[in-house]
């Protein structure tokens, strides 16, 4: 089957102060198969949210190609974009700012159906009721306003709205980061259940490696605008190939003192460089504990090592 | 046993009629890290603000005693409190960039904690910056906060808090705004400084991973009360309060089965207006019975130096 999302050599640059463009995303390629969930992880400023915003058409690519269900988004006209956007929906981090405080929950969840002319009147009300039940809310919640709900319930409302048009691809950008720990589990359970039940594909952007491992089939690790590694979940977590992936995994504090305190420390020295002036050669070499001469001079090839794709000269 | 560096007893805070912090008490020994852990609204930050006596005007202190070493400080006049803050009792915050003065150089801010100018204290400030892992301190000392990254600003805040050699450091979510690789650096730094300088650290966090990483002891808070407290290993190995048990089971871990169902705490935290006479967790608790809704369970010893505020502590698993 063909891919739901196919990104090839995607670059998104922003004009920077003082001439040099900010290379937020600089040559990223991956695809998402039908029914698959791909996790995109990295630290702040690595470009992961720029990728997700480009996929839903909120940003235009500077270079490269973004194909959704075979349709090219780069350079597409408004009509094409509008058609594609119906098939790609997004869930943002903060459910408070994602909902219009003056719109009832029913109006918010039903709006995509109304705008696209899918349903109106009684049929629309029935559809909204079913969507609310699908995410674990009650149909009579439709008449209430967002402020009457807790953070977790609001994220459920946002998810119901995103599901209204039965998208082929759901893009989730840090969907549980703003939620309290006990509520986070409820939303993660819901997302896993919806993936299985609806069979949709999903791009799951997060900084939390434990959360990504829990919901994703494959995982891509991003650093300073480029992919460092992309691998099936088991391979990435059991045998990370890129030193950055290893450092990230080592830095995740595990909620178990016995495990956490026995963990080898892989301290990363230094800070993330500016995307306006990325280091030559491998972008990670300034912080990499393994870096040698070639890393400072030559950009590592994106190549297959075992089950993983990795951009590191020393991956073996 | 050495005298605790900080003792808080029976601290209660109210907004209007609602008791948002209710009878909270704990102590911290020199060189020890105590984590106050809980979800938003549990009262952990208000507790720290009450210790510093920096409570927002809307919050009224109903009861509570705070002892710093041998000295009772809860009744000190504000003038004396000001002498303590930043000298014997320091605090660091979540947003390092917001907590630093954008118009003052790094050196000025760190020296100010000693009530000195950079010119007067340059060698001490330089040494302190080095101690908190700031590379190239000779250059950084004259830079402004905007020239530094978030992790670097947090190091500056720690330097400012510790240069006067305080007995107690209150750290309110010090790594929440930082990336994981930077968080790991800052946690290692806090752990090392607590041990080397024998500073008592109260670490306020919502992250059980952070607790597992550096805390010696934990106090788990729920809806303004301490649910359970004890040594970190013991609490993670076998929680004695249903809230702690469910909270730990709800966190996705690198070791669990992907896409498996995570434990869920049904419902939500009660608002202060909904607090009843009984256990505040009763409405969401799988072990709750009629008694739990009517009477407040006292914190009682459940062995191994642990206290639990649950009538059914022995049945938690």
PDB file of N, CA, C and O in Angstrom, chain B residues 26 52 95 147 150 160 165 249 262:
ATOM      1  N   UNK B  26       6.986  18.552  57.597  1.00  0.00           N
ATOM      2  CA  UNK B  26       8.118  17.736  57.145  1.00  0.00           C
ATOM      3  C   UNK B  26       9.391  18.314  57.733  1.00  0.00           C
ATOM      4  O   UNK B  26       9.396  19.428  58.276  1.00  0.00           O
ATOM      5  N   UNK B  52       9.185  30.572  52.848  1.00  0.00           N
ATOM      6  CA  UNK B  52       9.931  31.801  52.534  1.00  0.00           C
ATOM      7  C   UNK B  52       9.186  33.041  53.021  1.00  0.00           C
ATOM      8  O   UNK B  52       9.722  34.137  52.986  1.00  0.00           O
ATOM      9  N   UNK B  95      11.298  29.183  35.887  1.00  0.00           N
ATOM     10  CA  UNK B  95      11.683  29.901  34.674  1.00  0.00           C
ATOM     11  C   UNK B  95      12.917  30.740  34.966  1.00  0.00           C
ATOM     12  O   UNK B  95      12.809  31.888  35.392  1.00  0.00           O
ATOM     13  N   UNK B 147      22.004  36.681  26.894  1.00  0.00           N
ATOM     14  CA  UNK B 147      23.105  36.084  26.130  1.00  0.00           C
ATOM     15  C   UNK B 147      23.328  34.613  26.496  1.00  0.00           C
ATOM     16  O   UNK B 147      24.190  33.955  25.928  1.00  0.00           O
ATOM     17  N   UNK B 150      18.796  28.690  28.482  1.00  0.00           N
ATOM     18  CA  UNK B 150      17.981  28.408  29.660  1.00  0.00           C
ATOM     19  C   UNK B 150      18.739  27.628  30.724  1.00  0.00           C
ATOM     20  O   UNK B 150      18.664  27.939  31.912  1.00  0.00           O
ATOM     21  N   UNK B 160      23.545  32.091  42.395  1.00  0.00           N
ATOM     22  CA  UNK B 160      23.039  33.201  43.196  1.00  0.00           C
ATOM     23  C   UNK B 160      22.457  32.695  44.516  1.00  0.00           C
ATOM     24  O   UNK B 160      22.650  33.280  45.571  1.00  0.00           O
ATOM     25  N   UNK B 165      26.048  30.451  51.024  1.00  0.00           N
ATOM     26  CA  UNK B 165      26.118  29.255  51.865  1.00  0.00           C
ATOM     27  C   UNK B 165      24.886  29.025  52.714  1.00  0.00           C
ATOM     28  O   UNK B 165      24.972  28.818  53.920  1.00  0.00           O
ATOM     29  N   UNK B 249       1.667   3.841  38.662  1.00  0.00           N
ATOM     30  CA  UNK B 249       1.236   2.896  37.627  1.00  0.00           C
ATOM     31  C   UNK B 249       0.761   3.605  36.368  1.00  0.00           C
ATOM     32  O   UNK B 249       0.672   2.996  35.302  1.00  0.00           O
ATOM     33  N   UNK B 262      -2.549   1.929  30.376  1.00  0.00           N
ATOM     34  CA  UNK B 262      -1.947   2.508  31.575  1.00  0.00           C
ATOM     35  C   UNK B 262      -3.007   2.602  32.666  1.00  0.00           C
ATOM     36  O   UNK B 262      -4.184   2.786  32.375  1.00  0.00           O
TER      37      UNK B 262
END
